PDB file of C-alpha atoms in Angstrom:
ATOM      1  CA  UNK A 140      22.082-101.474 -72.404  1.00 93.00           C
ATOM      2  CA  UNK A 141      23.348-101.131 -75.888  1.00 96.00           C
ATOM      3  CA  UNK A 142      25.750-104.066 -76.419  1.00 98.00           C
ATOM      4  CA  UNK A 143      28.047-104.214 -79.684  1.00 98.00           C
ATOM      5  CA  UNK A 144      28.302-107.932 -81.404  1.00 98.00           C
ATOM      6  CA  UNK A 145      31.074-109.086 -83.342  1.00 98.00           C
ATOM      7  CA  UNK A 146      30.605-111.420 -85.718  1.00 98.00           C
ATOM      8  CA  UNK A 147      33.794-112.718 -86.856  1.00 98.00           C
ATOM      9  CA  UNK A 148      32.079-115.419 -88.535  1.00 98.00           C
ATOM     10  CA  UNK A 149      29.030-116.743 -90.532  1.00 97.00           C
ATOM     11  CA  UNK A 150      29.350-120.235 -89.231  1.00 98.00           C
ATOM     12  CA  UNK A 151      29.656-118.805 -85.406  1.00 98.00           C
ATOM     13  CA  UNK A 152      26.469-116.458 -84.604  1.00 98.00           C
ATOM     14  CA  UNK A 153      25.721-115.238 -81.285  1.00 98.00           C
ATOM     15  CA  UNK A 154      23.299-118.467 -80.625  1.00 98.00           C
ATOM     16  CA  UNK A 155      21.880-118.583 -77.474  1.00 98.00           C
ATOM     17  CA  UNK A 156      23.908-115.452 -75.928  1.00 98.00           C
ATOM     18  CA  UNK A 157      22.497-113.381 -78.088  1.00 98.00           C
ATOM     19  CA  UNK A 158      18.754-114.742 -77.381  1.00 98.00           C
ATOM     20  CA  UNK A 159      19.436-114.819 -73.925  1.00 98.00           C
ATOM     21  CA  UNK A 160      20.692-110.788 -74.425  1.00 98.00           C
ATOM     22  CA  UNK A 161      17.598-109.755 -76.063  1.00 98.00           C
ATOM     23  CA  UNK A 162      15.927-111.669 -73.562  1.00 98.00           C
ATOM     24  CA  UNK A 163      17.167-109.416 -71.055  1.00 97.00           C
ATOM     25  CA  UNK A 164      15.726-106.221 -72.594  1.00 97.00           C
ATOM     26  CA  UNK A 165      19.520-105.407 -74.143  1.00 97.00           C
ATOM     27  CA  UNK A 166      19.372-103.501 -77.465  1.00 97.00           C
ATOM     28  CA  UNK A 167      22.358-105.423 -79.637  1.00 98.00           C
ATOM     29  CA  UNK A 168      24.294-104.471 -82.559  1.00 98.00           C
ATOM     30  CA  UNK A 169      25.379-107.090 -84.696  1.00 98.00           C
ATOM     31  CA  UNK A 170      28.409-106.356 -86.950  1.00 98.00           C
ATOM     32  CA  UNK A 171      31.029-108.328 -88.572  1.00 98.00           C
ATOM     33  CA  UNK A 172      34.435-109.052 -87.521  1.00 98.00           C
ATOM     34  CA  UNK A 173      35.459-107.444 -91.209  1.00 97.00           C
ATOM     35  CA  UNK A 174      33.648-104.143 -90.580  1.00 98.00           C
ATOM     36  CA  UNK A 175      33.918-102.821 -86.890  1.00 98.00           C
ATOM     37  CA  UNK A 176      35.200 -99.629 -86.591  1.00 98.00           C
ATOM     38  CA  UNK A 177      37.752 -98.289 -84.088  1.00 98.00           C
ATOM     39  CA  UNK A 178      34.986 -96.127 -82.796  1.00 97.00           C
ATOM     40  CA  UNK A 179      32.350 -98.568 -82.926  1.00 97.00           C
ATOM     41  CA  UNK A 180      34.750-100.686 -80.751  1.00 97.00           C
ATOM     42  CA  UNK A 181      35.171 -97.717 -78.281  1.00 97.00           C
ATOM     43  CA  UNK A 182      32.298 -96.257 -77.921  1.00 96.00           C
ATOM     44  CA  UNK A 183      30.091 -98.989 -77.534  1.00 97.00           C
ATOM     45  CA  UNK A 184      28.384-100.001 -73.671  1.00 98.00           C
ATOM     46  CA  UNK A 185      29.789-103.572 -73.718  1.00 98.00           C
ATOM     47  CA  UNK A 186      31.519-105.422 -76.655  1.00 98.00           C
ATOM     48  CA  UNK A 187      30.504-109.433 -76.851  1.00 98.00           C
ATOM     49  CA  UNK A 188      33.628-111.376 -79.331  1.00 98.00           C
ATOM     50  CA  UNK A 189      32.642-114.414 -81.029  1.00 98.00           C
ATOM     51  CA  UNK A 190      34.206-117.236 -82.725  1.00 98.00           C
ATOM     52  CA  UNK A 191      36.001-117.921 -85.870  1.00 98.00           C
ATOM     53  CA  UNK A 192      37.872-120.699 -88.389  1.00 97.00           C
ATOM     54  CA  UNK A 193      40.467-117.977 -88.509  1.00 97.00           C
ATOM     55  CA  UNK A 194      43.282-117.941 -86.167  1.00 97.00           C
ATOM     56  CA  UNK A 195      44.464-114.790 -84.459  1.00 98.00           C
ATOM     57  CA  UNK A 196      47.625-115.047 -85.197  1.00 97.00           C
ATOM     58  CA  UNK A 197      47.069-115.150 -89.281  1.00 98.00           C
ATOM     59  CA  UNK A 198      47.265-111.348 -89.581  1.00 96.00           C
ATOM     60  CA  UNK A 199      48.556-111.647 -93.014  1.00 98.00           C
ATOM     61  CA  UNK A 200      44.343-110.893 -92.686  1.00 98.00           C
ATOM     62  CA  UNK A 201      43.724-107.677 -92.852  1.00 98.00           C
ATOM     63  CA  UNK A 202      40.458-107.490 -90.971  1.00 98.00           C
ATOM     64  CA  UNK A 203      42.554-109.505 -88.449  1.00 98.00           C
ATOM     65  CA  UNK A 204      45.447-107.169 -88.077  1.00 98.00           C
ATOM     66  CA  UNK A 205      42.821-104.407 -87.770  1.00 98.00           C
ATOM     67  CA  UNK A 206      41.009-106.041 -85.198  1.00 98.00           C
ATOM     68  CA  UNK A 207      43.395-106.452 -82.383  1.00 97.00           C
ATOM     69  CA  UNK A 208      44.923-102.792 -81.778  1.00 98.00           C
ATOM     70  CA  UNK A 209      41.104-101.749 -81.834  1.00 98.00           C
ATOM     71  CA  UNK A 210      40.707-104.672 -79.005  1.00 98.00           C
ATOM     72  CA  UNK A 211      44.079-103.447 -77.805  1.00 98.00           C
ATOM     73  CA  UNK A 212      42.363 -99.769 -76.832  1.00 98.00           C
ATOM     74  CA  UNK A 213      39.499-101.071 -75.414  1.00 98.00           C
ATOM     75  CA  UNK A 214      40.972-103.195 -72.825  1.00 98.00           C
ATOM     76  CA  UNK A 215      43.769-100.605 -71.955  1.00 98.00           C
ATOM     77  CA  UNK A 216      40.374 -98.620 -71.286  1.00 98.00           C
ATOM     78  CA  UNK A 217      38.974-100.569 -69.264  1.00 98.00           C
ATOM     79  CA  UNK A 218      35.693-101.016 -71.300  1.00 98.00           C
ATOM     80  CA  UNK A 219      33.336-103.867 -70.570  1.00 98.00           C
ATOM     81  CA  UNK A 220      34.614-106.824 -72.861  1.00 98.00           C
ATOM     82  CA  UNK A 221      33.548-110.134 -73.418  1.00 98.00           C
ATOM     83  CA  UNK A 222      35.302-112.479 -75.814  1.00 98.00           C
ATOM     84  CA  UNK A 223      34.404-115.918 -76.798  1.00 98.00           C
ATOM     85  CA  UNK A 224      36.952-118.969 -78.605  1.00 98.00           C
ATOM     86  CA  UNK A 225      38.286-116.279 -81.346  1.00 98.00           C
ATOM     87  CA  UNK A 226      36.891-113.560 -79.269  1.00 98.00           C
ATOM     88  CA  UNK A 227      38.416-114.526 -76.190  1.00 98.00           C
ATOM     89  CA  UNK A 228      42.062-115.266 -78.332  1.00 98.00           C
ATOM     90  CA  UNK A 229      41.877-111.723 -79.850  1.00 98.00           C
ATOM     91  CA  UNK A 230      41.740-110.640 -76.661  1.00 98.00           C
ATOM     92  CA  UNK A 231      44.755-112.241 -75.205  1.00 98.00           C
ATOM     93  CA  UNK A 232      46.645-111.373 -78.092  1.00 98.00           C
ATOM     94  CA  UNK A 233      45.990-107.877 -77.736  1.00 98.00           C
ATOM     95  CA  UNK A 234      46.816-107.881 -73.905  1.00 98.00           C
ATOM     96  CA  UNK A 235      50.234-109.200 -74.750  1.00 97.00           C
ATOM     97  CA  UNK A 236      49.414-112.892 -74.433  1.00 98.00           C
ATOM     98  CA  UNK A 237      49.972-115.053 -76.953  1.00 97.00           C
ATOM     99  CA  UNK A 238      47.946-117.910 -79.312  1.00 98.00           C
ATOM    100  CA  UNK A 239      49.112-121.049 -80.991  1.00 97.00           C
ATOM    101  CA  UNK A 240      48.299-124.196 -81.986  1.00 96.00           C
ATOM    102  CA  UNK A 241      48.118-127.153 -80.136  1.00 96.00           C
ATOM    103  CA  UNK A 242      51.701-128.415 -79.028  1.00 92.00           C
ATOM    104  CA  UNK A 243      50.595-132.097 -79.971  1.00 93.00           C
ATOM    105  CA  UNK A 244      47.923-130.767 -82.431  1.00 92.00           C
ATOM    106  CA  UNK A 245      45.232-131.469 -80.647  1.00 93.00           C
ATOM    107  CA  UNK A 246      41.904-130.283 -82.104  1.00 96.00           C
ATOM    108  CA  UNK A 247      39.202-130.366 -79.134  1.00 96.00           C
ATOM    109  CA  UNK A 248      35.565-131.028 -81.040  1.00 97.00           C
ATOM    110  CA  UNK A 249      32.601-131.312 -79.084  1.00 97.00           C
ATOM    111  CA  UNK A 250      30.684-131.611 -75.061  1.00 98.00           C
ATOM    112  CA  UNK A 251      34.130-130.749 -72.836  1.00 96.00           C
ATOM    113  CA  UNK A 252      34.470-130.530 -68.754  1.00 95.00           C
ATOM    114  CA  UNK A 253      36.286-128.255 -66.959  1.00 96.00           C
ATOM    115  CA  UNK A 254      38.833-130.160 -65.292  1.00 93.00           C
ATOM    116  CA  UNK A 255      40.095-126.616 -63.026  1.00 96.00           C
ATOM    117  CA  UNK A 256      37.932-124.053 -61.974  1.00 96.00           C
ATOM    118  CA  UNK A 257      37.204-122.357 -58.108  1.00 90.00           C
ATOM    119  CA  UNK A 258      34.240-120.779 -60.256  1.00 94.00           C
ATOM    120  CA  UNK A 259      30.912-122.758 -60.101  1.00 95.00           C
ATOM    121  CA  UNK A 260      29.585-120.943 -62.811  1.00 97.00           C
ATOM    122  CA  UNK A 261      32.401-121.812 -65.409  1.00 97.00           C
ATOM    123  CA  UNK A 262      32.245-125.489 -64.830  1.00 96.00           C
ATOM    124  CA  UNK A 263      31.346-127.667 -67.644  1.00 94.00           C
ATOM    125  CA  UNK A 264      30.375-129.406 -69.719  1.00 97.00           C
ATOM    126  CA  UNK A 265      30.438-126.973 -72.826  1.00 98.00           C
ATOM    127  CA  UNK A 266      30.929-126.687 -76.398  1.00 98.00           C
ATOM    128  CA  UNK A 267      34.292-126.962 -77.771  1.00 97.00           C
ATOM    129  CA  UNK A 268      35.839-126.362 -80.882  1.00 97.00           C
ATOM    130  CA  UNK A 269      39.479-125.082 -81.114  1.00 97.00           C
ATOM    131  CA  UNK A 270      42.888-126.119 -82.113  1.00 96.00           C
ATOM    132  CA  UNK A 271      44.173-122.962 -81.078  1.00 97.00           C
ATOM    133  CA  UNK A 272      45.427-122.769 -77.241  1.00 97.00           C
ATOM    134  CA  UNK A 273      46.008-119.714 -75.186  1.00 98.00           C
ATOM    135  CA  UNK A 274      49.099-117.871 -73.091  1.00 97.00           C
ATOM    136  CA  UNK A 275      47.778-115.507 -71.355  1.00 96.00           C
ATOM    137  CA  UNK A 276      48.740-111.944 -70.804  1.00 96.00           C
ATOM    138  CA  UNK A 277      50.792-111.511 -67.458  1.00 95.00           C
ATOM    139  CA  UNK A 278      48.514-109.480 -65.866  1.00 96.00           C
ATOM    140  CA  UNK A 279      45.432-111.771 -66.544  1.00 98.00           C
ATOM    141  CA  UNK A 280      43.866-114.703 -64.044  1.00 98.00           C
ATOM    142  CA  UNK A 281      43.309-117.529 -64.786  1.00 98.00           C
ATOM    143  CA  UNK A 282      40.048-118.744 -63.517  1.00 97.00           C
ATOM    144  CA  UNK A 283      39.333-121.945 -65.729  1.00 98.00           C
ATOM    145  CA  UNK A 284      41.554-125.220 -67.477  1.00 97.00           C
ATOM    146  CA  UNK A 285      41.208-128.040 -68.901  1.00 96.00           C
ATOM    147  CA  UNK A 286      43.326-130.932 -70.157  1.00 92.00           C
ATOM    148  CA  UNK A 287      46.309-128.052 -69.311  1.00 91.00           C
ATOM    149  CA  UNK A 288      44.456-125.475 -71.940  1.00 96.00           C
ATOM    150  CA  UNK A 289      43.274-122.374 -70.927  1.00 97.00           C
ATOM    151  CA  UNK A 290      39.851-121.807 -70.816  1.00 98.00           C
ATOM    152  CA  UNK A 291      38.937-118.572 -68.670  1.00 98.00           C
ATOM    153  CA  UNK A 292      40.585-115.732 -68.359  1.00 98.00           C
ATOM    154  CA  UNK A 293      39.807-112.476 -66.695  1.00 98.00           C
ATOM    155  CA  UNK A 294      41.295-108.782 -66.968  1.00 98.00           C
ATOM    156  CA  UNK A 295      40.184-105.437 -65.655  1.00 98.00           C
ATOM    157  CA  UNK A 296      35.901-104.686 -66.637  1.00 98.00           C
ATOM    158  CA  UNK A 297      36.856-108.004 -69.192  1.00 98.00           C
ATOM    159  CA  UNK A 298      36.157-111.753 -69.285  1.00 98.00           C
ATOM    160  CA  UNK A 299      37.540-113.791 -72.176  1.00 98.00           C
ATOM    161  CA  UNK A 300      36.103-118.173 -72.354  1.00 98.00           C
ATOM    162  CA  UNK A 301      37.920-120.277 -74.457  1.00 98.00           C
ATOM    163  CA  UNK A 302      34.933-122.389 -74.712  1.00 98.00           C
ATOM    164  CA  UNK A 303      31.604-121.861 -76.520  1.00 98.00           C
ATOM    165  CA  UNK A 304      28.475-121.199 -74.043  1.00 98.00           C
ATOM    166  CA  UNK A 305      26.764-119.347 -77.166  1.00 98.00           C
ATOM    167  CA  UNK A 306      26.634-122.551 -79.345  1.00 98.00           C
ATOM    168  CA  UNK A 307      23.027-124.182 -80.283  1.00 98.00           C
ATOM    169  CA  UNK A 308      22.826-127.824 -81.120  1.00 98.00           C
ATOM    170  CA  UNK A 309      22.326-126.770 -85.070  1.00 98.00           C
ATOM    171  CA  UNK A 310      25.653-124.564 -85.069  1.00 98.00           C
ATOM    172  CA  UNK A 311      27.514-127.730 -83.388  1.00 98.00           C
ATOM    173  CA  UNK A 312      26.209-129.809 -86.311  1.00 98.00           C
ATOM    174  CA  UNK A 313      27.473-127.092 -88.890  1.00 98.00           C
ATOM    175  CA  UNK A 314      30.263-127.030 -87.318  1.00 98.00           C
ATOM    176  CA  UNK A 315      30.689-130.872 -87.386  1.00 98.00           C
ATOM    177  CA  UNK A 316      29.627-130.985 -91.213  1.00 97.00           C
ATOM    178  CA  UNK A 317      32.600-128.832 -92.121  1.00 97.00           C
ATOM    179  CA  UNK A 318      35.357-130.525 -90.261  1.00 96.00           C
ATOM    180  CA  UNK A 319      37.503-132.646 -92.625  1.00 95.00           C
ATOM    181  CA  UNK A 320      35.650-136.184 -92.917  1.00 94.00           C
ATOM    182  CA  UNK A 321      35.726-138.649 -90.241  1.00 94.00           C
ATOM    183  CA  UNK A 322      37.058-135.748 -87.443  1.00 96.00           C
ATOM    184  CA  UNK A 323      33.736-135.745 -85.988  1.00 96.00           C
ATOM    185  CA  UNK A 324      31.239-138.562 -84.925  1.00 97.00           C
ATOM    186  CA  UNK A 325      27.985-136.342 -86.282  1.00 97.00           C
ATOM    187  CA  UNK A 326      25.548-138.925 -84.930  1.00 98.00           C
ATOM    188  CA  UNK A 327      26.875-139.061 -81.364  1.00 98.00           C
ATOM    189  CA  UNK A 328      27.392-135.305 -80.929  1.00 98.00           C
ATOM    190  CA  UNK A 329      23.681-134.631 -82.258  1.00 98.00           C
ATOM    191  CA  UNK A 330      22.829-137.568 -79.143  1.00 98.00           C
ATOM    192  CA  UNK A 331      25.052-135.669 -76.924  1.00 98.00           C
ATOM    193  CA  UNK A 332      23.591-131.742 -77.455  1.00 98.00           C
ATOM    194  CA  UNK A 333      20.103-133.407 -77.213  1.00 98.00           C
ATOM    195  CA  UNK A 334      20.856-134.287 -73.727  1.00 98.00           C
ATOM    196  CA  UNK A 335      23.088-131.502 -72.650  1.00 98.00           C
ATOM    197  CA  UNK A 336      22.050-128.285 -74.529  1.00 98.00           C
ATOM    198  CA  UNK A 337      18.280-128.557 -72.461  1.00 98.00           C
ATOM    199  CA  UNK A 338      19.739-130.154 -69.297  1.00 98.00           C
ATOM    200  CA  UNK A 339      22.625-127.084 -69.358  1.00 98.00           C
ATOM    201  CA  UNK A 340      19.567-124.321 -69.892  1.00 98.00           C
ATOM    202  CA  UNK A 341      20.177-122.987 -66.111  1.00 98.00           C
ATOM    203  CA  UNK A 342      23.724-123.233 -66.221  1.00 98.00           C
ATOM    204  CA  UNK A 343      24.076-121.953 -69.256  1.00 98.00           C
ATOM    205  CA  UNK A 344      22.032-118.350 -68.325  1.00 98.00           C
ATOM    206  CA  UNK A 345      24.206-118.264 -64.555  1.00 98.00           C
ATOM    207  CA  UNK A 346      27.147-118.294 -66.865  1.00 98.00           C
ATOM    208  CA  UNK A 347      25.763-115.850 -69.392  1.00 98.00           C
ATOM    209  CA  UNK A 348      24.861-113.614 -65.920  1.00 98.00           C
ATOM    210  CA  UNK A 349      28.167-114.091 -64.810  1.00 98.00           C
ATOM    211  CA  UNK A 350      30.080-113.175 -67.879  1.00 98.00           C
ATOM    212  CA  UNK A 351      28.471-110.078 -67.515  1.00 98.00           C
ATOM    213  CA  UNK A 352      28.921-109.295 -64.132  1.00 98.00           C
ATOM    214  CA  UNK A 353      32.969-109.898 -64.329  1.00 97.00           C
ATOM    215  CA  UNK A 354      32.675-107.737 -67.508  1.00 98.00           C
ATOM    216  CA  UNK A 355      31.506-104.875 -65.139  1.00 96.00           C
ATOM    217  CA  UNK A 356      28.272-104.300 -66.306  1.00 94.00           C
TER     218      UNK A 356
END
């Protein structure tokens, strides 16, 4: 299969998704979040969303504004979608959900459970790295929470995780080193994704299986 990957990022590759993709035989696209096309978006097999510092709802962007009625098309389409943190936000907001921050500015930062899920393969622990919390659209489900933040959501041939199943140990640590000083305990989160990134290897590919198979492919 020929899967699109959107890069909205630098700091928030495909990591271990996109390993585990190629893995699998898939031939993958990677483009960034600035450059996708409206038929790139359309026309490709499955799209795969990834993270981003940016918020959604900062569409003073223009790559930002541009992104969501392409996302918009897709979903009304029904064409296999997969959208992680950022990914799974844009989403959302193009389903006519909404995305804002944090009511008591929360910012969650590292190793998270899943405090609500009937879904085996969506319970944690995962990465985590938002401020940003989700409403989602009417017509989606709800299939994971935690701490009263939604973390799973699905739609018609589409899957959207709050979360960040993709993320290696060494794209945590990035991610740690540019948080504002003192937000992030470096030392015990490199302890903690030595324990849990190997220990979550067969978790981590059911989920990647399963993200698929809700995404209809």
């Amino acid at each position: 299969m020929k899967i699109l990957l959107i890069r909205n990022s630098e700091t928030a590759p495909e990591g271990a998704f996109g390993e585990w993709l190629a893995a699998q035989g898939h031939a993958l696209e990677v483009v960034r979040g600035e450059d996708v096309t409206p038929e790139q978006m359309m026309a490709a097999e499955l799209v795969v969303m990834f993270g981003s510092p940016r918020a959604v709802y900062q569409t003073e962007i223009p790559w930002i504004a541009a992104q969501r009625p392409m996302v918009a098309a897709r979903l009304v389409a029904q064409r296999p979608t997969i959208g992680i943190c950022f990914g799974a936000q844009m989403m959302a907001a193009a389903a006519g959900g909404s995305v804002q921050r944090h009511p008591d500015g929360s910012f969650y930062r590292g190793w998270r459970g899943i405090d609500d899920t009937a879904e085996p393969a969506f319970a944690g622990p995962w990465p985590r790295w938002h401020g940003d919390v989700i409403t989602p659209p009417p017509q989606a489900e709800v299939i994971a929470r935690d701490a009263g933040t939604v973390q799973a959501f699905r739609l018609p041939k589409a899957i959207a995780v709050q979360f960040h199943p993709e993320a290696t140990p060494e794209i945590m640590q990035n991610w740690a080193s540019l948080s504002p000083p003192g937000a992030v305990d470096e030392a015990a989160l490199a302890e903690d994704s030595a324990r849990l990134f190997p220990a979550r290897t067969e978790a981590r590919e059911a989920l990647f299986a399963a993200l698929l198979r809700e995404a209809g492919v």
